XYZ file of C-alpha atoms in Angstrom:
666
model
C 114.433 80.246 98.754
C 115.814 76.637 99.418
C 115.540 74.640 102.888
C 118.521 73.218 104.381
C 118.950 70.547 107.010
C 121.488 71.367 109.461
C 123.973 69.110 108.228
C 123.372 70.323 104.420
C 123.905 73.750 105.505
C 127.423 73.114 107.343
C 128.131 71.167 104.248
C 127.333 73.937 101.689
C 129.209 76.322 103.921
C 132.460 74.307 104.264
C 132.197 73.481 100.463
C 131.833 77.260 99.734
C 128.622 77.225 97.599
C 126.442 80.069 96.928
C 123.584 80.085 99.452
C 120.345 81.832 99.651
C 118.223 79.308 102.074
C 116.380 79.006 105.288
C 117.259 76.413 108.116
C 114.509 73.583 107.777
C 113.314 74.371 111.500
C 112.813 77.951 110.182
C 115.292 79.457 112.827
C 118.097 81.200 110.457
C 118.214 82.792 107.217
C 121.611 82.668 105.473
C 122.568 84.401 101.954
C 126.066 84.225 100.577
C 125.893 85.585 97.127
C 129.592 85.332 97.289
C 132.591 84.366 99.650
C 133.891 87.553 100.865
C 136.210 88.528 103.745
C 133.171 90.039 105.516
C 130.139 88.384 107.598
C 127.307 90.660 108.813
C 124.924 89.331 111.582
C 121.460 90.074 112.620
C 121.079 87.804 115.466
C 118.677 89.458 117.364
C 116.155 90.342 114.169
C 113.904 87.788 114.908
C 110.491 87.692 116.231
C 109.090 84.288 115.950
C 108.225 81.907 118.575
C 107.458 78.244 118.439
C 103.487 77.503 118.607
C 104.197 75.085 121.100
C 105.682 77.689 123.410
C 102.717 80.214 123.280
C 100.727 78.877 125.971
C 103.676 79.175 128.125
C 105.179 82.882 127.395
C 103.793 85.864 129.411
C 104.629 88.620 126.600
C 102.716 89.647 124.121
C 104.000 90.702 120.604
C 104.598 94.313 121.324
C 106.340 93.313 124.625
C 108.391 91.151 122.958
C 109.245 93.238 119.899
C 110.161 96.284 122.320
C 113.422 94.173 123.365
C 113.959 92.811 120.095
C 116.117 94.426 117.465
C 113.966 94.643 114.485
C 115.141 96.032 110.942
C 118.642 95.360 112.031
C 118.706 92.894 109.010
C 117.751 95.661 106.653
C 120.999 97.092 107.754
C 122.851 94.381 106.295
C 120.976 93.924 103.121
C 123.456 94.961 100.484
C 126.379 92.684 102.131
C 127.300 89.394 100.120
C 126.987 87.449 103.331
C 124.050 87.724 105.326
C 123.219 85.960 108.570
C 119.837 86.454 110.193
C 118.534 84.755 113.318
C 114.510 84.174 112.775
C 113.753 83.122 116.172
C 112.729 85.659 118.937
C 115.622 86.168 121.622
C 112.800 85.498 124.576
C 112.656 81.876 122.971
C 116.593 81.518 123.470
C 119.057 84.350 122.931
C 122.112 83.592 120.928
C 124.136 86.232 122.945
C 123.769 84.597 126.169
C 125.905 81.299 126.967
C 123.753 78.107 126.688
C 123.272 78.191 130.484
C 121.835 81.571 130.551
C 119.902 81.600 126.802
C 116.557 81.212 128.401
C 115.179 83.881 129.971
C 113.093 83.339 133.351
C 113.091 87.222 133.918
C 113.722 90.095 131.633
C 114.603 93.683 132.063
C 112.480 93.116 135.247
C 109.400 91.125 133.461
C 108.818 87.491 134.102
C 108.866 85.832 130.421
C 106.736 82.674 131.366
C 103.357 82.354 132.540
C 104.528 78.691 133.731
C 107.602 76.645 133.805
C 108.798 75.511 130.203
C 108.862 71.328 130.206
C 112.300 70.259 129.658
C 111.690 68.933 126.196
C 110.683 72.389 125.372
C 113.901 73.672 127.100
C 115.816 70.964 125.160
C 114.649 71.915 121.701
C 115.097 75.836 122.027
C 118.719 75.142 123.481
C 119.475 72.467 120.518
C 118.441 75.124 118.199
C 121.148 77.756 120.110
C 123.805 75.284 119.895
C 123.263 74.425 116.076
C 123.185 78.237 115.024
C 126.283 78.826 117.144
C 128.063 76.291 115.352
C 127.051 77.313 112.120
C 128.288 81.008 112.553
C 131.504 79.184 113.588
C 131.648 77.294 110.299
C 131.186 80.395 108.333
C 133.686 82.427 109.927
C 136.276 79.411 109.791
C 135.717 78.790 106.234
C 136.132 82.634 105.634
C 139.356 82.321 107.519
C 140.386 79.712 105.873
C 139.622 80.997 102.628
C 141.188 84.709 102.780
C 143.452 84.009 106.082
C 141.295 86.363 108.354
C 137.598 87.226 108.939
C 135.757 90.447 109.845
C 132.421 89.930 111.735
C 129.831 92.761 112.152
C 127.204 92.080 114.886
C 124.631 94.273 114.261
C 122.093 95.365 117.178
C 119.923 97.902 118.235
C 118.752 99.202 121.581
C 116.318 101.318 123.748
C 117.493 104.501 124.642
C 114.839 106.420 126.436
C 115.011 104.327 129.732
C 118.787 105.511 129.923
C 119.151 108.683 131.996
C 122.135 110.169 130.065
C 123.374 111.045 126.774
C 123.618 107.770 124.492
C 125.625 107.501 121.217
C 123.718 106.686 117.710
C 126.403 104.107 117.568
C 127.570 102.125 120.302
C 130.781 99.872 119.265
C 131.345 97.182 122.237
C 134.925 95.968 122.763
C 135.044 93.743 125.712
C 136.193 90.900 123.697
C 138.391 92.488 121.280
C 142.043 92.781 121.589
C 142.381 96.712 120.961
C 145.851 96.843 120.631
C 145.829 94.416 118.008
C 142.774 95.645 116.068
C 143.645 99.140 116.565
C 143.363 100.645 113.164
C 139.986 98.626 112.130
C 138.437 100.240 115.501
C 139.457 103.584 114.794
C 138.389 103.405 111.303
C 135.176 102.385 112.131
C 134.823 105.181 114.937
C 135.886 108.064 112.455
C 133.553 106.692 109.689
C 130.551 106.514 111.961
C 131.424 109.736 113.447
C 130.136 111.637 110.183
C 126.821 110.834 110.352
C 124.171 113.359 109.861
C 120.541 113.699 109.659
C 117.711 116.538 110.503
C 115.451 116.039 113.602
C 117.282 113.890 116.111
C 120.239 115.365 118.647
C 123.590 114.509 117.177
C 125.466 115.419 120.556
C 126.910 112.089 120.658
C 127.240 109.920 117.648
C 129.551 107.347 118.247
C 131.138 105.588 121.579
C 133.161 102.722 122.382
C 131.837 100.715 125.542
C 129.200 103.437 126.533
C 125.582 102.015 127.259
C 126.855 98.432 125.990
C 130.606 97.154 126.405
C 130.424 94.163 123.885
C 129.895 91.227 126.453
C 127.541 88.906 124.077
C 128.339 85.297 123.813
C 128.641 85.831 120.086
C 131.471 88.073 120.562
C 133.399 86.054 122.886
C 133.031 82.864 121.367
C 134.415 84.495 117.617
C 137.051 86.666 118.965
C 138.433 83.775 121.295
C 138.257 80.967 118.690
C 140.971 82.364 116.532
C 143.138 85.597 116.540
C 142.538 86.282 112.737
C 138.819 86.450 113.820
C 137.778 90.001 114.473
C 133.972 90.438 115.478
C 132.899 94.038 116.511
C 129.442 94.666 118.312
C 127.505 97.317 117.145
C 124.504 98.742 118.844
C 122.514 101.286 116.989
C 120.293 103.695 118.814
C 116.784 103.360 118.169
C 116.114 106.824 116.539
C 115.066 105.163 113.141
C 111.863 104.529 115.227
C 109.312 104.815 118.109
C 110.890 102.469 120.431
C 107.325 102.229 122.293
C 104.987 101.787 119.444
C 107.562 100.388 116.748
C 106.527 103.207 114.177
C 109.195 103.541 111.790
C 110.852 107.241 111.232
C 111.329 106.599 107.252
C 113.961 109.592 106.539
C 115.757 108.864 109.782
C 115.997 105.160 108.825
C 116.991 105.569 105.419
C 119.818 107.742 106.355
C 121.204 105.391 109.337
C 121.072 102.538 106.865
C 123.090 104.394 104.237
C 125.269 105.450 106.655
C 126.083 102.539 108.301
C 126.761 100.654 104.796
C 129.152 103.386 104.134
C 131.119 103.147 107.507
C 131.024 98.993 107.287
C 132.712 98.998 103.417
C 135.336 101.375 104.428
C 136.362 99.255 107.610
C 136.133 96.125 105.296
C 137.775 97.368 102.615
C 140.992 98.527 104.783
C 140.673 95.276 106.435
C 140.389 93.364 103.043
C 143.574 95.328 101.866
C 145.694 95.077 105.236
C 144.979 91.905 106.403
C 143.791 89.104 103.735
C 145.624 87.018 101.810
C 143.783 87.184 98.595
C 143.275 90.911 98.068
C 140.581 92.684 95.860
C 139.200 89.595 94.564
C 135.912 89.455 96.237
C 133.330 92.431 96.404
C 132.448 93.460 99.786
C 129.043 94.402 98.162
C 126.637 91.992 96.453
C 127.704 92.009 92.749
C 124.475 92.704 90.523
C 122.361 90.019 90.250
C 120.799 89.161 86.968
C 117.572 87.513 88.479
C 117.022 90.403 90.636
C 112.992 90.681 88.534
C 112.165 93.242 91.146
C 114.550 95.511 90.291
C 114.256 95.288 86.499
C 110.557 95.526 87.057
C 110.745 98.598 89.037
C 113.232 100.063 86.503
C 111.298 99.371 83.252
C 108.011 100.702 84.938
C 109.595 103.607 86.265
C 111.313 104.586 82.838
C 108.028 104.040 81.172
C 106.127 106.236 83.721
C 108.873 108.935 83.618
C 110.429 109.337 79.840
C 108.047 111.596 78.560
C 108.167 114.058 81.425
C 110.446 116.880 80.119
C 110.500 119.695 81.571
C 111.929 122.210 78.827
C 109.098 120.360 76.491
C 106.635 122.494 78.268
C 108.531 125.584 79.549
C 109.603 127.017 76.404
C 106.792 129.807 76.037
C 104.852 129.101 72.357
C 104.609 132.767 71.661
C 108.266 133.631 72.680
C 108.899 135.968 69.332
C 105.385 137.421 69.321
C 106.083 138.741 72.939
C 109.667 139.643 72.027
C 108.345 142.077 69.119
C 105.543 143.212 71.629
C 108.025 143.907 74.489
C 110.557 145.916 72.243
C 107.451 147.894 70.354
C 106.498 149.110 73.799
C 110.036 150.285 74.691
C 110.323 147.639 77.374
C 107.500 149.162 79.122
C 105.268 146.037 80.018
C 106.307 142.444 80.953
C 105.659 139.532 78.098
C 102.797 137.426 78.750
C 104.173 133.762 77.781
C 101.916 131.429 77.007
C 102.573 127.548 77.029
C 101.861 123.960 76.221
C 99.146 122.181 77.949
C 100.308 119.233 80.307
C 99.309 115.932 78.401
C 99.276 114.108 81.364
C 96.829 113.522 84.532
C 99.222 114.561 87.559
C 97.618 112.984 90.027
C 97.244 109.214 88.334
C 101.441 110.321 87.601
C 102.335 110.666 90.858
C 100.031 107.830 92.165
C 101.863 105.443 90.032
C 105.098 106.327 91.130
C 104.382 105.938 94.612
C 102.854 102.344 93.806
C 106.066 101.227 92.397
C 107.805 98.339 94.400
C 110.653 100.033 95.444
C 111.051 99.143 99.150
C 111.038 95.433 97.378
C 114.310 96.631 95.948
C 117.018 94.526 97.780
C 120.034 96.245 97.182
C 120.128 99.090 99.251
C 122.030 101.560 96.938
C 119.628 100.814 93.911
C 116.487 101.101 96.369
C 117.708 104.374 97.773
C 118.198 105.881 94.073
C 114.865 104.696 92.725
C 113.297 106.422 95.781
C 115.134 109.411 95.251
C 114.158 109.485 91.648
C 110.495 109.239 92.240
C 110.609 112.021 94.934
C 112.431 113.920 92.147
C 109.420 113.504 89.664
C 106.862 114.034 91.981
C 108.592 117.422 92.468
C 108.966 117.651 88.789
C 105.048 116.836 88.255
C 104.181 119.812 90.908
C 106.346 122.231 88.636
C 104.616 121.517 85.364
C 101.165 121.582 87.032
C 101.752 125.068 88.222
C 103.203 126.366 84.979
C 102.346 129.834 84.111
C 101.253 130.564 87.843
C 102.552 132.338 90.838
C 103.210 128.982 92.556
C 105.594 127.507 89.702
C 108.814 129.781 90.867
C 108.196 128.064 94.622
C 108.146 124.725 93.065
C 111.401 125.793 90.785
C 113.026 126.616 94.120
C 112.197 123.609 95.415
C 113.270 121.255 92.403
C 116.175 123.301 91.373
C 117.163 125.817 94.354
C 118.272 129.196 94.239
C 121.977 130.833 94.005
C 123.696 131.230 97.709
C 126.025 134.133 98.477
C 129.160 132.000 97.020
C 127.043 131.947 93.389
C 126.315 135.810 93.600
C 130.075 136.665 94.425
C 131.109 134.538 91.623
C 128.777 136.282 89.301
C 129.891 139.436 90.146
C 133.503 138.787 90.185
C 133.136 137.905 86.573
C 131.044 140.665 85.494
C 133.327 143.415 86.846
C 136.562 141.429 85.372
C 138.558 143.504 82.558
C 137.622 142.670 79.286
C 140.083 140.707 77.677
C 142.055 141.241 74.104
C 139.054 139.306 71.898
C 140.816 139.079 68.908
C 140.921 135.430 69.294
C 137.017 135.213 69.005
C 136.413 137.387 66.525
C 132.948 136.621 65.175
C 132.766 135.051 61.675
C 129.143 134.292 61.234
C 128.271 131.068 59.660
C 125.745 130.578 57.171
C 122.934 127.951 58.435
C 124.151 125.551 55.906
C 127.402 125.732 57.539
C 126.055 125.027 60.812
C 124.236 122.143 60.298
C 126.960 120.697 58.175
C 129.591 121.123 61.393
C 126.769 119.694 63.925
C 126.281 116.774 61.790
C 129.769 116.071 61.030
C 130.271 115.533 64.915
C 127.383 113.222 64.964
C 129.368 111.157 62.459
C 132.583 111.540 64.271
C 131.025 109.651 67.265
C 128.942 107.249 64.724
C 125.807 108.602 66.235
C 122.582 107.979 64.228
C 120.755 111.202 64.836
C 119.560 114.564 63.352
C 119.992 118.139 63.049
C 116.977 120.324 63.066
C 116.364 124.341 62.686
C 113.419 125.274 65.176
C 111.969 128.284 66.101
C 110.646 126.881 69.621
C 113.442 127.259 71.930
C 115.038 130.101 73.726
C 118.195 128.475 73.737
C 120.883 128.894 70.778
C 120.969 124.649 70.687
C 119.554 122.012 72.684
C 119.378 118.121 72.200
C 116.125 116.646 72.120
C 117.252 113.011 73.798
C 114.143 111.281 73.186
C 114.503 112.128 69.258
C 117.882 111.902 69.004
C 118.087 115.475 67.625
C 119.818 118.287 68.037
C 117.926 121.526 67.823
C 119.337 124.837 66.517
C 117.288 127.934 66.920
C 116.758 129.410 63.562
C 116.549 133.167 64.924
C 120.217 132.693 66.211
C 123.322 133.730 64.703
C 126.600 131.825 65.285
C 130.392 132.624 64.927
C 132.558 129.628 63.838
C 133.712 129.684 67.804
C 130.116 129.750 68.978
C 129.069 126.707 67.096
C 132.416 124.639 68.190
C 131.385 125.575 71.710
C 127.960 124.403 71.095
C 128.978 121.271 69.761
C 131.575 120.449 72.555
C 128.508 121.005 74.692
C 125.552 119.730 73.278
C 126.593 116.610 71.474
C 130.353 116.208 73.414
C 128.249 115.764 76.903
C 124.324 115.827 76.802
C 124.170 113.502 73.496
C 127.041 111.483 74.832
C 126.006 111.022 77.834
C 122.384 109.800 76.685
C 124.381 107.140 74.664
C 126.111 105.949 77.628
C 122.708 105.449 79.229
C 121.340 103.793 76.504
C 124.298 100.907 76.894
C 123.183 100.225 81.015
C 121.299 97.239 81.714
C 119.360 99.803 83.752
C 117.344 102.529 82.428
C 117.275 104.892 85.654
C 120.285 107.141 83.973
C 118.384 107.793 80.920
C 115.646 109.555 83.360
C 118.425 111.443 85.429
C 119.085 111.513 89.233
C 118.346 114.199 91.315
C 120.599 117.137 90.757
C 121.256 115.878 87.035
C 120.968 119.436 85.699
C 123.413 120.947 88.046
C 125.673 118.203 86.875
C 125.216 117.990 83.111
C 125.255 121.750 82.599
C 128.446 121.930 84.605
C 130.144 119.026 82.634
C 128.817 120.955 79.318
C 130.456 124.079 80.284
C 133.619 122.603 81.097
C 133.607 120.734 77.654
C 133.586 124.352 76.296
C 136.181 125.445 78.228
C 138.624 122.478 77.514
C 137.811 123.173 73.677
C 139.149 126.668 73.758
C 135.877 127.979 72.373
C 135.338 129.650 75.579
C 135.434 133.534 75.973
C 134.978 135.783 78.423
C 131.665 136.788 76.668
C 130.388 133.448 77.393
C 131.263 133.397 81.107
C 129.531 136.372 81.550
C 126.212 135.452 80.014
C 126.539 132.402 82.209
C 127.210 134.894 85.822
C 124.491 137.011 84.118
C 121.851 134.372 84.398
C 122.609 133.937 88.316
C 121.852 137.831 88.870
C 118.895 137.497 86.861
C 117.711 134.865 89.047
C 118.335 136.746 92.206
C 116.474 139.346 90.906
C 113.442 137.007 89.920
C 113.813 135.843 93.860
C 113.997 139.164 95.140
C 110.392 139.872 93.384
C 111.479 142.262 90.382
C 109.339 142.089 87.306
C 110.762 141.048 84.172
C 111.095 144.815 82.430
C 112.800 145.695 85.923
C 115.604 142.830 85.454
C 115.987 143.763 82.211
C 116.874 147.121 82.530
C 118.933 146.117 85.325
C 121.325 144.420 83.389
C 121.425 146.749 80.846
C 122.144 149.525 83.328
C 124.144 147.668 85.119
C 126.491 145.806 82.971
C 126.054 147.467 79.411
C 124.534 144.305 77.693
C 122.838 144.518 74.471
C 118.672 144.768 74.634
C 118.512 141.363 72.497
C 120.629 139.748 74.749
C 119.119 141.082 78.106
C 115.769 139.723 76.797
C 117.037 136.197 76.027
C 118.789 135.979 79.653
C 115.907 137.149 81.378
C 113.205 135.369 79.399
C 114.996 132.329 79.929
C 114.786 133.033 83.653
C 111.182 134.122 84.089
C 109.490 131.815 81.401
C 106.784 129.678 83.418
C 106.735 131.982 86.057
C 110.348 131.959 87.211
C 112.479 129.425 86.361
C 115.678 128.979 88.456
C 117.764 126.072 86.630
C 120.076 128.926 85.051
C 121.956 129.498 88.008
C 122.862 126.117 88.043
C 125.443 126.819 84.816
C 127.703 128.560 87.040
C 127.978 126.438 89.913
C 127.584 123.245 87.817
C 131.005 124.504 86.108
C 132.903 125.074 89.331
C 132.134 121.741 90.543
C 132.859 120.007 87.193
C 136.320 121.753 87.354
C 137.085 120.198 90.775
C 136.062 116.903 89.474
C 138.319 117.135 86.355
C 141.236 118.315 88.433
C 140.802 115.196 90.564
C 140.426 113.046 87.955
C 136.864 112.150 89.248
C 135.224 112.932 85.941
C 134.688 109.970 83.709
C 131.977 108.044 85.198
C 130.049 111.002 85.744
C 129.348 110.692 81.825
C 127.778 107.204 82.226
C 124.159 108.620 81.959
C 122.338 111.664 83.428
C 124.021 111.354 86.637
C 124.896 114.167 89.949
C 127.975 114.897 91.787
C 125.812 113.769 94.779
C 125.586 110.292 93.326
C 128.980 109.635 92.240
C 130.444 107.224 94.814
C 127.263 105.089 94.559
C 127.783 105.165 90.644
C 131.569 104.187 90.832
C 130.141 101.463 93.369
C 127.664 100.178 90.849
C 130.347 99.890 88.193
C 132.630 98.208 90.545
C 129.878 95.980 91.033
C 129.275 95.495 87.347
C 125.689 96.377 87.893
C 126.332 99.186 85.434
C 128.533 99.729 82.479
C 131.606 101.698 82.511
C 130.842 104.302 80.212
C 131.664 103.860 76.297
C 131.689 107.217 74.672
C 133.889 110.610 75.972
C 133.971 113.624 74.479
C 137.067 113.869 71.994
C 137.999 117.029 73.985
C 139.066 115.076 76.848
C 142.047 113.893 75.334
C 143.255 116.722 73.498
C 142.111 119.810 75.375
C 142.778 123.238 73.726
C 144.954 125.681 74.882
C 143.641 128.094 76.837
C 143.849 132.057 76.576
C 146.206 132.750 80.070
C 143.826 135.700 81.551
C 140.645 133.005 80.903
C 142.612 130.394 82.669
C 143.406 132.686 85.599
C 139.771 133.884 85.893
C 138.562 130.392 85.571
C 141.170 129.463 88.485
C 139.865 132.376 90.858
C 136.347 131.193 90.456
C 137.080 127.633 91.176
């Protein structure tokens, strides 16, 4: 971090230089990665006191920290212009006039044990004056460049001493022309009001001029300085920490940071589009930094640790065929006794290595949250694998994949009771193994993908992609019609393999591992690809629905043989098909993943119809992270997807009754 004199910092700002530095007296940190119409201030984040003042001050560190605004600098970390005051407000308060900037008494407590010498006061007040001038120079430069400047002045407040309900977010408008800036203030209020998290009261989320009115000196100076500068003081209730002890509440802290970033971005985007003279030319978030060594190190190490943790490699029974024969020979009267591969890693060491990664040092807020969520997801995944074949496996499967809700069950039942379609268009013509392999290989060649196609007896699915080996595995015990092969091609290669290819061209590798919820998204997109290909008969939709109902029976506590018989009796399916469906669900001790195919299909349809589909193909993504992915692509941290399934551009004509059914379940 570069050190600047006062004059050098002013000059760097006025000449619009990139800045990542600190004032030579250590009073201010300023980061300007690129100039944008939006400035973020954290003027009460500082805690330091000049050593010369320690003999005079009456307050200890904990007393000072209580009235300061700790962590407010972290709330603005993702933005390209970050102004952070490092000195404690108890040395001088930037939000008070120079005459009142040095407290004698604060909140009923004497600040100084003895009178401050005049020369010490002068030093502090000189710092106060210089910092205000730096802020003015900064907003003046922004105003001159863009025509307008939006400033977010971020604070926090103690609430336990206030004897009334208080808001999570308090907007102060005392010095703001509310008529002129009505719409940006409305955007901010509406966006902040959507905040939600667990374990705290949300009776009052956002208010204007409630506990504070925004009467601070900085707001007065900026809002009166120029009519084209809007400075919004925003107070955040200290729900993210224990205000008395300073103990952080990590989950609430994360939720507040994430929501605040979203809200400031929405207002900043509106402000840029409506007010600035240069529109859509500067990102409101930091662009990707090629020099972010911490991010690259975390990304590389996380990928190294987690790339071999593929659940399906372990959860597929190694004695599947033997147990199937035994089950049929005993007239469906005994439950299969599946066995599995041994886990090849030490789960304790794996978890320990995950949580040792310095993710909190990743500066970019979006990436930090993504890496934190991936680590948590892999910790749950390893719990799943450790309990493979035990009664605890179902519990961990529910933790990792979830369970079908009433909407999933009703959708599955609707599909199962739908009248049969005219199936002439799907008349099976069984292909030879060589023909199946040839068609898969031809599809790889079409996309110019170097990959292999192999037959195997080690999988329950008819086909799947081994991403690590770039290999399409085909179940050698399955038979395929031409239509089924086409559907599998669009499912396995058109989605699973192409998203792997897109992930491999990214500068960061986390999309090769997968975001939390990527199973739901990947399988949903893959089923959608089958549907758009025209090779999606009611028979296939019914199988997906039956998986949901089988998961429901599993969670109810039904045995394998009971669920098997239920599918045959209730829906008249063949025993061979019933076994395959139930085995997929009961493997490992209860694998609930299969209900996600139907839910994912419904969600993928919605995204496709809203034209919010393509960036989901960038890798092993998740519907829940689409806004983050879009943001990272826009900021050029990630590359746009390069490979797209050919069916997107030329979807096949759909059977009208199938189209009706799909519209109904949507």
